[in-house]
PDB file of C-alpha atoms in Angstrom:
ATOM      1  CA  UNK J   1      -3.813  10.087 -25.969  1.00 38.00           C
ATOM      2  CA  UNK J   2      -7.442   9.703 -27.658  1.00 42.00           C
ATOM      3  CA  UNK J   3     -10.371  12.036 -27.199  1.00 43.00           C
ATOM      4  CA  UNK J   4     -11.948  10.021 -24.640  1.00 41.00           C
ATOM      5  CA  UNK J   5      -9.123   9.381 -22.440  1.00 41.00           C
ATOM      6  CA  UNK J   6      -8.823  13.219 -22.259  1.00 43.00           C
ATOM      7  CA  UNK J   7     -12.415  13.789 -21.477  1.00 44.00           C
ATOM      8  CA  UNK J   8     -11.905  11.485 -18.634  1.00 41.00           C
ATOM      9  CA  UNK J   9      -9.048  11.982 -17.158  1.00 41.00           C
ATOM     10  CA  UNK J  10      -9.446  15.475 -16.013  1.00 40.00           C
ATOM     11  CA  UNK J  11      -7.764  17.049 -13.460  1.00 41.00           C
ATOM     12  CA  UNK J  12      -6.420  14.031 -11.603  1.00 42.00           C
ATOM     13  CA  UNK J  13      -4.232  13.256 -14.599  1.00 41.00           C
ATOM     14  CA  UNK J  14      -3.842  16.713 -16.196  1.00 44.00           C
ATOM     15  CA  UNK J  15      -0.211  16.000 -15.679  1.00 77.00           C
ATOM     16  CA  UNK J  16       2.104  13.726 -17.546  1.00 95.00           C
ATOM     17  CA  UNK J  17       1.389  10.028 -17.365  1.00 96.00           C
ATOM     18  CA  UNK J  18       4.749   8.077 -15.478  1.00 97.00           C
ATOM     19  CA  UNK J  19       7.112   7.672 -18.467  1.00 96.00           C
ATOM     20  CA  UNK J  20       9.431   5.325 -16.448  1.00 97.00           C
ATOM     21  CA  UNK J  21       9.481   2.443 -14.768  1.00 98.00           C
ATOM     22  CA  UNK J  22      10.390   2.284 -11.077  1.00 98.00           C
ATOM     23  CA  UNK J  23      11.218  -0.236  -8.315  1.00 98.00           C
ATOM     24  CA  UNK J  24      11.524   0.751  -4.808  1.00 98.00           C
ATOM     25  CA  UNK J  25      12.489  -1.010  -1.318  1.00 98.00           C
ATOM     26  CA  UNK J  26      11.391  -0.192   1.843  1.00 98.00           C
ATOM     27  CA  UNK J  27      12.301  -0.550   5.016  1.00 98.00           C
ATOM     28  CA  UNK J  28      10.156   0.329   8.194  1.00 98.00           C
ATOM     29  CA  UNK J  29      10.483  -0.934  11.790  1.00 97.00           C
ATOM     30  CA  UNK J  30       8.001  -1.683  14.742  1.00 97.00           C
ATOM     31  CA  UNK J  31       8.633  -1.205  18.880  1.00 96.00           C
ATOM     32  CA  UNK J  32       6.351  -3.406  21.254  1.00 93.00           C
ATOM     33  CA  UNK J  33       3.990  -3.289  19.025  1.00 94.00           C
ATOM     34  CA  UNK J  34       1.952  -5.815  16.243  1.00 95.00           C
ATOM     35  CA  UNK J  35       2.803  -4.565  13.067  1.00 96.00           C
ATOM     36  CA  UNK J  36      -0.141  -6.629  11.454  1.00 96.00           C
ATOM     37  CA  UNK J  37      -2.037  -9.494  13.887  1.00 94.00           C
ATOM     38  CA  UNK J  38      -3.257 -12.736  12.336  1.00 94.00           C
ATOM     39  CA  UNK J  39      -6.896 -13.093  12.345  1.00 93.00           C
ATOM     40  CA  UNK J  40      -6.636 -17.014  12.594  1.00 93.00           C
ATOM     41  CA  UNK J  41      -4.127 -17.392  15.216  1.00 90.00           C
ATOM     42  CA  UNK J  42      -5.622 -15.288  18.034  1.00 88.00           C
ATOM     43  CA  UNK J  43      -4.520 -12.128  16.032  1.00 91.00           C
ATOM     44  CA  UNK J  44      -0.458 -12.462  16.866  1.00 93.00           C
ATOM     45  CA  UNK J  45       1.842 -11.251  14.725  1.00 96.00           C
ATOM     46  CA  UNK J  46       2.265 -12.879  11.705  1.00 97.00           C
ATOM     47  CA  UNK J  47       5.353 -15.357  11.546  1.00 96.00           C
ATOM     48  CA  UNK J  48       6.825 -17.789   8.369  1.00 96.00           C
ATOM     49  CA  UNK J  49       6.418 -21.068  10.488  1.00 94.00           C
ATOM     50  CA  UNK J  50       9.722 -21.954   8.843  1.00 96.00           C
ATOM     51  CA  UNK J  51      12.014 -19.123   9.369  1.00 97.00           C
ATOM     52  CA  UNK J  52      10.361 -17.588  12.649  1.00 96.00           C
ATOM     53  CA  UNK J  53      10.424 -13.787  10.390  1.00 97.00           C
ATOM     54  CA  UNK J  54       7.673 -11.532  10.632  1.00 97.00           C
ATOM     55  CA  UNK J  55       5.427 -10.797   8.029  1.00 98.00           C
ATOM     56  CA  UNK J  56       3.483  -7.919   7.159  1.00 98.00           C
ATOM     57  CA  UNK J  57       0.608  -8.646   4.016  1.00 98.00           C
ATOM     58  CA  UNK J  58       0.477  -5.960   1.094  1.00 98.00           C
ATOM     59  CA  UNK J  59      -2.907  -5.382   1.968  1.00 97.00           C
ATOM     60  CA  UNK J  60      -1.922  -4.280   5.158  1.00 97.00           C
ATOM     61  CA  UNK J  61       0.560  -1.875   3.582  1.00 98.00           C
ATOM     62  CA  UNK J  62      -1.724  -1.027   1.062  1.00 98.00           C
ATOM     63  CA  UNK J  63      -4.746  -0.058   3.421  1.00 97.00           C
ATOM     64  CA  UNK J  64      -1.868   2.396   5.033  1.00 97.00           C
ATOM     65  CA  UNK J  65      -1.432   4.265   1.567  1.00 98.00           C
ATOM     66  CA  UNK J  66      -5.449   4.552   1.286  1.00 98.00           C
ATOM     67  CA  UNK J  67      -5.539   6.041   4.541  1.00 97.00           C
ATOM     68  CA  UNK J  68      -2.840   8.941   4.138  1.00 97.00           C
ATOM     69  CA  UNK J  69      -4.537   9.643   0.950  1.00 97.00           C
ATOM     70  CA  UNK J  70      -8.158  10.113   2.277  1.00 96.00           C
ATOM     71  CA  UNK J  71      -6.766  12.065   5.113  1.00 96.00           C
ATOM     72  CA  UNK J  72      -4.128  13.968   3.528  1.00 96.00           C
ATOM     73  CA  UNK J  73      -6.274  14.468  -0.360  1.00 95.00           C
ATOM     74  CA  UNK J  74     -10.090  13.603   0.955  1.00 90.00           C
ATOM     75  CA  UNK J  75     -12.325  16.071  -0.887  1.00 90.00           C
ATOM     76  CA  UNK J  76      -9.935  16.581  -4.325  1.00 95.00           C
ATOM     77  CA  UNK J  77     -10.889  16.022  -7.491  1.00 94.00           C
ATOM     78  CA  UNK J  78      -9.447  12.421  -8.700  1.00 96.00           C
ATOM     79  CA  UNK J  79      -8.382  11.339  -5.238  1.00 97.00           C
ATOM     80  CA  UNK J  80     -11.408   9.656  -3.912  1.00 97.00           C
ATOM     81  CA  UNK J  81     -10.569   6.086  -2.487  1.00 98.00           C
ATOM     82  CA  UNK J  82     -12.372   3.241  -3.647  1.00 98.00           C
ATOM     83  CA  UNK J  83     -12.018   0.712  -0.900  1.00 97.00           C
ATOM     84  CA  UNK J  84     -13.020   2.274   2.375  1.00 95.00           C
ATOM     85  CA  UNK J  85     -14.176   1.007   5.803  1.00 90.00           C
ATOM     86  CA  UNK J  86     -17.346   0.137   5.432  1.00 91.00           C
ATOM     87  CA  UNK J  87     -17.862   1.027   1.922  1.00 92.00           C
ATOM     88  CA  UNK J  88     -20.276  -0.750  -0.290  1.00 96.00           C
ATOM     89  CA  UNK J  89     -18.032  -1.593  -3.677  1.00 97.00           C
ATOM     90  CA  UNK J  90     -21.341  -1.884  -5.480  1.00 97.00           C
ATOM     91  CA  UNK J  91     -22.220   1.945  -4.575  1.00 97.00           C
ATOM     92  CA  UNK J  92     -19.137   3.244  -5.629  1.00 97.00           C
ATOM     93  CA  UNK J  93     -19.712   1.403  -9.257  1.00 98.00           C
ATOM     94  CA  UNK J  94     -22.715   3.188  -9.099  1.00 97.00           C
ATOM     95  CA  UNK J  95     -21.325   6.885  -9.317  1.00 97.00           C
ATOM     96  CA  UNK J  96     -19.947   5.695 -12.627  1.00 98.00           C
ATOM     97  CA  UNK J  97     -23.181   5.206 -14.139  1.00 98.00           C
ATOM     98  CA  UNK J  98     -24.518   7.938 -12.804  1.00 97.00           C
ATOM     99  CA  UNK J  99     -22.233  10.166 -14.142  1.00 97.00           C
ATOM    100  CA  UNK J 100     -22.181   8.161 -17.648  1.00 96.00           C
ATOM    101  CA  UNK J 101     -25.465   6.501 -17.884  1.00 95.00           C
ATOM    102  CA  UNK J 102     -27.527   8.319 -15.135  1.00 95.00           C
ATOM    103  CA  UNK J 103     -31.497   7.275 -16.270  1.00 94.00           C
ATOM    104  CA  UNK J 104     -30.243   3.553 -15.654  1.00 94.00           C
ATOM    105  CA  UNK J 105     -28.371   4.612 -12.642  1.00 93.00           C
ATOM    106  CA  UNK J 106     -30.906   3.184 -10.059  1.00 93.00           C
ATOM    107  CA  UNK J 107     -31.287  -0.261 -11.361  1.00 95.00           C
ATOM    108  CA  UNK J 108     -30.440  -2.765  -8.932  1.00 94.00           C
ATOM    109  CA  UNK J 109     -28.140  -4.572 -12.226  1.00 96.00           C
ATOM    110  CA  UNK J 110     -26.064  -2.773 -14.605  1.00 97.00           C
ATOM    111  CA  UNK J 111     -23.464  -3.683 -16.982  1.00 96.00           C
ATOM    112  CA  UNK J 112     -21.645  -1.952 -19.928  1.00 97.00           C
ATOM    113  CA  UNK J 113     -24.083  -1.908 -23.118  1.00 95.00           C
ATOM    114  CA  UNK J 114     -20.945  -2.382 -25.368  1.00 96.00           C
ATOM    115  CA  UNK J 115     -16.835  -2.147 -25.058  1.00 97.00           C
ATOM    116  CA  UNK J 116     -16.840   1.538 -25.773  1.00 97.00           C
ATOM    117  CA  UNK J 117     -19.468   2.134 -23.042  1.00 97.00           C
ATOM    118  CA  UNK J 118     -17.023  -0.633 -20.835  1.00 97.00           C
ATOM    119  CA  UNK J 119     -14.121   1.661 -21.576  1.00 97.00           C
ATOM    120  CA  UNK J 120     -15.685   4.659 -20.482  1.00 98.00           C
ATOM    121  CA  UNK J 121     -17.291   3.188 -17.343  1.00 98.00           C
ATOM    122  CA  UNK J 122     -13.603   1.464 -16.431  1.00 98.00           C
ATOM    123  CA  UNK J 123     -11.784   4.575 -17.219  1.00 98.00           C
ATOM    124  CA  UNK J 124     -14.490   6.807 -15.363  1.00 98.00           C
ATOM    125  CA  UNK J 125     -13.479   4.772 -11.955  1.00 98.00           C
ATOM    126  CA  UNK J 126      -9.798   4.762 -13.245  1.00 98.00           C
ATOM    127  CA  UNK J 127      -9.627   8.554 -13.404  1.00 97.00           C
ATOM    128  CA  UNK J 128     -11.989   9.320 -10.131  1.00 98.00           C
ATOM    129  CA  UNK J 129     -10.290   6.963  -7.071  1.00 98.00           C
ATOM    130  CA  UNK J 130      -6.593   6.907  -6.707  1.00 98.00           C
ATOM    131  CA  UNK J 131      -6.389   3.850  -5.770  1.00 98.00           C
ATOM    132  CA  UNK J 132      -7.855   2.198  -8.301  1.00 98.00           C
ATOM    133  CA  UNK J 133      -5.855   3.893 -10.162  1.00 98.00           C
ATOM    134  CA  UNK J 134      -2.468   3.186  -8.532  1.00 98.00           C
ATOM    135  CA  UNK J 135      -3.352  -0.538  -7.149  1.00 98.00           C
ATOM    136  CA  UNK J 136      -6.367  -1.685  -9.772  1.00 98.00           C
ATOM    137  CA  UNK J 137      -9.748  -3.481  -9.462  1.00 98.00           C
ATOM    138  CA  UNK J 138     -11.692  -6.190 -10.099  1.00 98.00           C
ATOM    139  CA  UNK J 139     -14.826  -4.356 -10.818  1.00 98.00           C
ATOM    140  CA  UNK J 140     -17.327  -7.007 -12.413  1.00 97.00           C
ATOM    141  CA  UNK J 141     -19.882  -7.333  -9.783  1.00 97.00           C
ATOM    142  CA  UNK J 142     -23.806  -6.983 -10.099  1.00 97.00           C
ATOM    143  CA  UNK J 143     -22.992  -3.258 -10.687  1.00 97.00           C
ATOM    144  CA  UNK J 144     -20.315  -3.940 -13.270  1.00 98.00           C
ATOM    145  CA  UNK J 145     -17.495  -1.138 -13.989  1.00 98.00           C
ATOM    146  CA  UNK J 146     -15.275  -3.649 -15.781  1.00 97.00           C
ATOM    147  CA  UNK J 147     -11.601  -4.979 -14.049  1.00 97.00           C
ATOM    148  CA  UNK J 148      -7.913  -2.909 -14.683  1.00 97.00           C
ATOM    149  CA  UNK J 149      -4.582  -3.809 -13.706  1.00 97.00           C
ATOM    150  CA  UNK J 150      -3.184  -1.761 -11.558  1.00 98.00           C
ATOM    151  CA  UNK J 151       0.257  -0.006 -12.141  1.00 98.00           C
ATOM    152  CA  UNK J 152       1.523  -0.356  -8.902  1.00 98.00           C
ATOM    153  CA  UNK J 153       2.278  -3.406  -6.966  1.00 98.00           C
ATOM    154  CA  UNK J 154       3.707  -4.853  -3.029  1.00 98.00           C
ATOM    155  CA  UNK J 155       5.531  -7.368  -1.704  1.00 98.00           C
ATOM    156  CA  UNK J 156       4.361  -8.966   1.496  1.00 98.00           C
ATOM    157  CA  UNK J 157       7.127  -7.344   4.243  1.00 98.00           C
ATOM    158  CA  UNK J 158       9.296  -9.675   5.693  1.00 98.00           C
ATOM    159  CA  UNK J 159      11.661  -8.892   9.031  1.00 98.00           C
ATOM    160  CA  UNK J 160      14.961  -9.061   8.456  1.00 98.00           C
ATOM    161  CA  UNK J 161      15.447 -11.607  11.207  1.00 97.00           C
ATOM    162  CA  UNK J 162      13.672 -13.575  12.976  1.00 96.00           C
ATOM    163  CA  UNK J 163      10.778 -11.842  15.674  1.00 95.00           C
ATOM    164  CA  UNK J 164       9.793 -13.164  19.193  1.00 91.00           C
ATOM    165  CA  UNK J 165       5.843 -12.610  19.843  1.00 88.00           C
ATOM    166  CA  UNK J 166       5.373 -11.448  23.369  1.00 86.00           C
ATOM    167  CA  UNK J 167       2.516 -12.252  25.044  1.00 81.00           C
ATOM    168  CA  UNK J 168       1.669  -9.354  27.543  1.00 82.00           C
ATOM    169  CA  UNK J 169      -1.235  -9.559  30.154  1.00 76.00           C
ATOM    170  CA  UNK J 170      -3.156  -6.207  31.033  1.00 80.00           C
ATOM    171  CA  UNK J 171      -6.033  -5.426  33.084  1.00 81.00           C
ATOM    172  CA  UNK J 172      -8.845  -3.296  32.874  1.00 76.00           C
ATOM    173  CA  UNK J 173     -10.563  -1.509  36.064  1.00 75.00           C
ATOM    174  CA  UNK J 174     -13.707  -1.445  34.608  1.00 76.00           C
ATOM    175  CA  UNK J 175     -16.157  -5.195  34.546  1.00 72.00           C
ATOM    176  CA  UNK J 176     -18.359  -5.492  31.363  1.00 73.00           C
ATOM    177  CA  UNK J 177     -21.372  -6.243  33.165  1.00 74.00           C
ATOM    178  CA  UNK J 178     -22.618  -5.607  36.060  1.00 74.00           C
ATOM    179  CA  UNK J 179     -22.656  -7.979  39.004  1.00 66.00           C
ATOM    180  CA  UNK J 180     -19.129  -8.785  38.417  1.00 62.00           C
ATOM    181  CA  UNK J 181     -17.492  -9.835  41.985  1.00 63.00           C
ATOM    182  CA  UNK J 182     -13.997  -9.147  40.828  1.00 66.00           C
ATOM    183  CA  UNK J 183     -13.629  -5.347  40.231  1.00 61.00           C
ATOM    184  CA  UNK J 184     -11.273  -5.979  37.205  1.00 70.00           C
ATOM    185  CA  UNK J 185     -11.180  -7.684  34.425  1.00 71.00           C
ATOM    186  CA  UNK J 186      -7.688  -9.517  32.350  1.00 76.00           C
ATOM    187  CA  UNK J 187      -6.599  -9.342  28.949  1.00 74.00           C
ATOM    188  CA  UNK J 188      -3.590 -10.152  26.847  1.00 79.00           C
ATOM    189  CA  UNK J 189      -2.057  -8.532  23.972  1.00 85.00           C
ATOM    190  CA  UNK J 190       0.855  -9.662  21.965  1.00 88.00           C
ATOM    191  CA  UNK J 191       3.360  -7.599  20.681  1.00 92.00           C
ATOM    192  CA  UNK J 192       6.814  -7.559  18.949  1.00 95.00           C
ATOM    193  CA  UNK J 193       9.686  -6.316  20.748  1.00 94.00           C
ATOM    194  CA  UNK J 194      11.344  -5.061  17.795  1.00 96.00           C
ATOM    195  CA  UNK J 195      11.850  -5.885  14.301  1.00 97.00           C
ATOM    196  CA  UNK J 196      12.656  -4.525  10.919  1.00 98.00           C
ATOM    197  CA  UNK J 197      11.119  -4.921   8.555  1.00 98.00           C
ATOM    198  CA  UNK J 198      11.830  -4.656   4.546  1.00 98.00           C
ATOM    199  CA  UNK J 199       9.128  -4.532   1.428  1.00 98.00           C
ATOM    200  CA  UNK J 200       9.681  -4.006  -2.451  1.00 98.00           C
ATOM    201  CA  UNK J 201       7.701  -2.509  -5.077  1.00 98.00           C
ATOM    202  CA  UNK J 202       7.334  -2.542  -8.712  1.00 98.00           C
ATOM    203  CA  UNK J 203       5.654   0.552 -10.771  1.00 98.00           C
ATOM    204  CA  UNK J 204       4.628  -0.538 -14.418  1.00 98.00           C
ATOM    205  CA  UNK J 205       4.499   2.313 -16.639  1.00 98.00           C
ATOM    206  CA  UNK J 206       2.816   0.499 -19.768  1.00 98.00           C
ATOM    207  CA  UNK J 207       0.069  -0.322 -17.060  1.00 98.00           C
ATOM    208  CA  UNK J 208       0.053   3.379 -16.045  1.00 98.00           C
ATOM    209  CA  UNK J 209      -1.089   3.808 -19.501  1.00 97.00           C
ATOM    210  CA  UNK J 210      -3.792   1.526 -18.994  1.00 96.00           C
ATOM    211  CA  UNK J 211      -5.121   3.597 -15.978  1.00 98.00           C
ATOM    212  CA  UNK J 212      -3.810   7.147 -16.153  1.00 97.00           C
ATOM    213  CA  UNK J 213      -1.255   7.032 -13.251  1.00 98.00           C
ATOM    214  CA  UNK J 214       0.628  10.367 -13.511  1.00 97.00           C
ATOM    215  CA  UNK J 215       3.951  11.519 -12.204  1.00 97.00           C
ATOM    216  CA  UNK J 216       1.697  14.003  -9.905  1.00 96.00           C
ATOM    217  CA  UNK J 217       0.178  10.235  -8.461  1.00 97.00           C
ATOM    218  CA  UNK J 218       4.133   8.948  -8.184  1.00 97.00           C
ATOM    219  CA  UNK J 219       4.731  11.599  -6.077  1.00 96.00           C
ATOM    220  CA  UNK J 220       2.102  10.965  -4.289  1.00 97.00           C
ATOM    221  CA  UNK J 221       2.538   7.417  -3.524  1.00 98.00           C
ATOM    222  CA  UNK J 222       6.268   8.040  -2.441  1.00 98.00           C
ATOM    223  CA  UNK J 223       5.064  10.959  -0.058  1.00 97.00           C
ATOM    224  CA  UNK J 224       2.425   8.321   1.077  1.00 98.00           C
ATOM    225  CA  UNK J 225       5.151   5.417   1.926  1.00 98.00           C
ATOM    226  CA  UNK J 226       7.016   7.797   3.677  1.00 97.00           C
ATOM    227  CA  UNK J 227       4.578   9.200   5.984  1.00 97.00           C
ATOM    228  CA  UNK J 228       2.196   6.031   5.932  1.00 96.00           C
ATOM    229  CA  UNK J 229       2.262   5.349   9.952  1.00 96.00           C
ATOM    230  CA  UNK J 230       3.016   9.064  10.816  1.00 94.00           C
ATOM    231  CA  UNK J 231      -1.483   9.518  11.423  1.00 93.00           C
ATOM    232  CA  UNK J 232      -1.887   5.649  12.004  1.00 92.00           C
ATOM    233  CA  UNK J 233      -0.914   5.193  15.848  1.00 89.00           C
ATOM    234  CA  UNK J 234      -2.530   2.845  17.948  1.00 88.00           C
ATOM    235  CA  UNK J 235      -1.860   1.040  21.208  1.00 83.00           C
ATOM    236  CA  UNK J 236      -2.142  -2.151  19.209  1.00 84.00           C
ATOM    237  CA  UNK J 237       0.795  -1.014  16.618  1.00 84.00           C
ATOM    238  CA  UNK J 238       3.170   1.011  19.433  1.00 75.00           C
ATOM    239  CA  UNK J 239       6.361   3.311  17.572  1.00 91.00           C
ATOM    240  CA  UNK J 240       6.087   1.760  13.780  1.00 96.00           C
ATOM    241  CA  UNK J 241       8.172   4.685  11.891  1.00 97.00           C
ATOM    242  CA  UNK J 242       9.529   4.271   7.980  1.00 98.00           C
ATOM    243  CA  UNK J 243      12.765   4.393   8.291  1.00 97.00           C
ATOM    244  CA  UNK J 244      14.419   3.834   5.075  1.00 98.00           C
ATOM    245  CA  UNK J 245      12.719   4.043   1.121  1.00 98.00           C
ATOM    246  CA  UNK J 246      15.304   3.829  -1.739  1.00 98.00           C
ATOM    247  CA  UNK J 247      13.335   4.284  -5.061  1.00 98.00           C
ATOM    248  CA  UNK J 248      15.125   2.711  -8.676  1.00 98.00           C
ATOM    249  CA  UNK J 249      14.098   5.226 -11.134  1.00 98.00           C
ATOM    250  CA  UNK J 250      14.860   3.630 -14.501  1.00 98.00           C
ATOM    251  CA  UNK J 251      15.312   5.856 -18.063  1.00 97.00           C
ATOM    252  CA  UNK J 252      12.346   4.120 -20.107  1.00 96.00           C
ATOM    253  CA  UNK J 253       9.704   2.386 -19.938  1.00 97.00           C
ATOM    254  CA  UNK J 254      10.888  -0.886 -20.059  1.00 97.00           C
ATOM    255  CA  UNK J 255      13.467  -0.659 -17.597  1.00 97.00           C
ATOM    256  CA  UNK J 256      17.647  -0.920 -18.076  1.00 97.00           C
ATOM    257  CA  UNK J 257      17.937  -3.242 -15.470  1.00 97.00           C
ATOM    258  CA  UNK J 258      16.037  -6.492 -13.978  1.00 97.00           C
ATOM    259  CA  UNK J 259      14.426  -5.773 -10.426  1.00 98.00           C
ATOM    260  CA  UNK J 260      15.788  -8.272  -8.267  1.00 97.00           C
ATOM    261  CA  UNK J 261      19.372  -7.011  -9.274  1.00 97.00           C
ATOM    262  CA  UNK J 262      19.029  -3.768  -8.604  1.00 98.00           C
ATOM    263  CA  UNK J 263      17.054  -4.231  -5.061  1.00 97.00           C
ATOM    264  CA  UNK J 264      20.036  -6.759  -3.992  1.00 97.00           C
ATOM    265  CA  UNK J 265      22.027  -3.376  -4.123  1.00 98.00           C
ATOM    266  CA  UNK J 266      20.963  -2.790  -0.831  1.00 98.00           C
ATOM    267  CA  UNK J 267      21.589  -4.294   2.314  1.00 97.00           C
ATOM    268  CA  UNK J 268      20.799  -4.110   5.728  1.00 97.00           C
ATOM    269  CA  UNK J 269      23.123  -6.112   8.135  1.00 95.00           C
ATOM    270  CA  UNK J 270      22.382  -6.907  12.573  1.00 96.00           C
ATOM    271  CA  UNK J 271      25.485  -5.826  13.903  1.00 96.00           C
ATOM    272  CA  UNK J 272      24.485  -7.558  17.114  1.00 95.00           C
ATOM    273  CA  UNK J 273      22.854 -10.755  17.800  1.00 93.00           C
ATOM    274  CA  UNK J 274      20.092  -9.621  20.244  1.00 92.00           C
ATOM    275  CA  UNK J 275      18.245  -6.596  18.286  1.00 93.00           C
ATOM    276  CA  UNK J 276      16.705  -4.007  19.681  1.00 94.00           C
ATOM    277  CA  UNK J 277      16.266  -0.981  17.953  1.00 96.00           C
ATOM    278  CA  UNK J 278      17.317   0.432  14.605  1.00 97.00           C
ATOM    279  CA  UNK J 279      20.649   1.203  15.355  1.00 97.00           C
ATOM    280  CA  UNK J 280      21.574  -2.299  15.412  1.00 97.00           C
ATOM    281  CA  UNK J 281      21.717  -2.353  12.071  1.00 98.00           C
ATOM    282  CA  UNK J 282      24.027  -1.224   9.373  1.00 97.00           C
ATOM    283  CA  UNK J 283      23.052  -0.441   5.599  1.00 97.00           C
ATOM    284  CA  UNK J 284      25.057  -0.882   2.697  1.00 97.00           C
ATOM    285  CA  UNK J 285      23.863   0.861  -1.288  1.00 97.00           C
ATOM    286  CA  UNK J 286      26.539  -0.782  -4.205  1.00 97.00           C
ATOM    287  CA  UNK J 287      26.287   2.354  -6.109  1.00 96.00           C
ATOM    288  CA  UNK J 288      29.100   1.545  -7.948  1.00 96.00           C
ATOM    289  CA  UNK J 289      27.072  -1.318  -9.448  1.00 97.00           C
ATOM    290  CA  UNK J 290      23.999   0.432 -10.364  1.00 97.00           C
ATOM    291  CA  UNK J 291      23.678  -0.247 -14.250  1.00 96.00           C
ATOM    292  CA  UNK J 292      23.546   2.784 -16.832  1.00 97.00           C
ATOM    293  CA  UNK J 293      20.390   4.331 -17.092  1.00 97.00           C
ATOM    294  CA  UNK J 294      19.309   3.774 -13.221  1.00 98.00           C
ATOM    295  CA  UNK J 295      19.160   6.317 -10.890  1.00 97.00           C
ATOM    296  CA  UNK J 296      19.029   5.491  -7.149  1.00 98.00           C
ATOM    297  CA  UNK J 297      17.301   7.667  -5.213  1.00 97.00           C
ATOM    298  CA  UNK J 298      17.103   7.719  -0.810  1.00 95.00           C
ATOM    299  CA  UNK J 299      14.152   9.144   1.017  1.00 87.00           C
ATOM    300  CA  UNK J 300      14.148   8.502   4.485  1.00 74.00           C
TER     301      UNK J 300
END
């Protein structure tokens, strides 16, 4: 590790930086509930058109993982989060200058005077917000902080079978306005019934090179997938619960085995043909396949 990569790492990555690569699948499930509404269809739940499965977007998931981290690390050295609700990405660039560059800091414009001063600024953001670090950014706006690839990367989630979108009716006893001759007002809200739900990840650890994700940050993220929906209730999203995570922990960098054949290792299987709840299915790990130089480990 160079001089400057020390100096700006800190404490966020005072530990080791991930050695290993890593693949993990997840499995989570939803109960009357909308897992993740479409903005351009009336905000149901998302559905492949082709297949009738749910769908849940890595953004969604990834917001999740921002969330437990500002809640569970807000204030910590190194675990600041860069995209926030309501945040102004331009503001947060700003901080870097201000802590590299701080008699320009005010301008309305900045950008790196050279590629050392681009390295600092990148790894300065890199080393301050954990996401950024974890997920990457494309940080080349008007206040420009440079772009990194992120170690750590989603699939969308996809049921497991196909979902049926209720549409539920509700009313309110209170009118929006007054004058209102009906003393109620309708609504609808559409939810899933049930449906589980499955999404795989991939950890690069050349890329956590790139940005200084540690095995202190790994541990984080797991504990994060884990507990992602445990301080994220809503009506909206009814009982949505993680139910299964089974991480691929390889013995190098470059991995002793290709993804896809280790995640087919596990299996999840309706044993009825009307689902209804997580005990209608029935999960199946081929240890006895897993290649030399993987180890498989369950967190549920």
């Amino acid at each position: 590790m160079s001089t400057m990569e020390k100096e700006f790492l800190g404490q966020a990555g005072s530990t080791e930086l991930l050695s290993k690569r890593v693949e993990f699948s997840l499995f989570f499930d939803v109960i009357n509930g909308n897992p993740n509404g479409d903005p351009d269809a009336g905000n149901m739940p998302r559905i492949d058109p082709e297949t009738g499965n749910g769908i849940v977007t890595d953004v969604c998931l990834k917001r999740k993982v921002r969330n437990f981290i500002e809640l569970t690390r807000g204030g910590e050295e190194g675990f600041n989060i860069y995209v926030t609700e309501g945040g102004v990405l331009n503001e947060q660039h700003r901080k870097a200058y201000q802590a590299l560059r701080p008699g320009d800091a005010d301008k309305k414009e900045l950008k790196p005077k050279d590629n050392e001063e681009a390295s600092r600024l990148t790894k300065w953001m890199c080393t301050n917000f954990y996401d950024i670090r974890t997920f990457g950014a494309v940080m080349t706006t008007k206040v420009n902080t440079g772009q990194v690839r992120g170690p750590v990367q989603f699939t969308f989630a996809r049921s497991l079978d196909p979902i049926f979108s209720q549409e539920v009716t509700i009313t309110r006893q209170a009118v929006t306005q007054e004058g209102t001759e009906k003393g109620r007002e309708m609504g609808r809200k559409h939810v899933v019934p049930y449906g589980l739900y499955r999404m795989d990840g991939y950890i690069s650890a050349y890329l956590a090179d790139k940005t200084g994700f540690t095995n202190g940050d790994y541990e984080t993220l797991l504990e994060a997938l884990v507990n992602m929906f445990e301080h994220d209730r809503s009506a909206t999203r009814g009982q949505m619960a993680v139910r299964k995570l089974f991480v691929f922990e390889h013995s190098s960098k470059l991995g002793n085995a290709p993804a896809h054949r280790l995640q087919s290792l596990v299996k999840a299987n309706k044993t009825t043909d009307i689902v209804r709840s997580f005990d209608d299915y029935e999960f199946t790990v081929d240890r006895e396949s897993l290649p030399e130089g993987v180890q498989l480990i369950e967190r549920e």
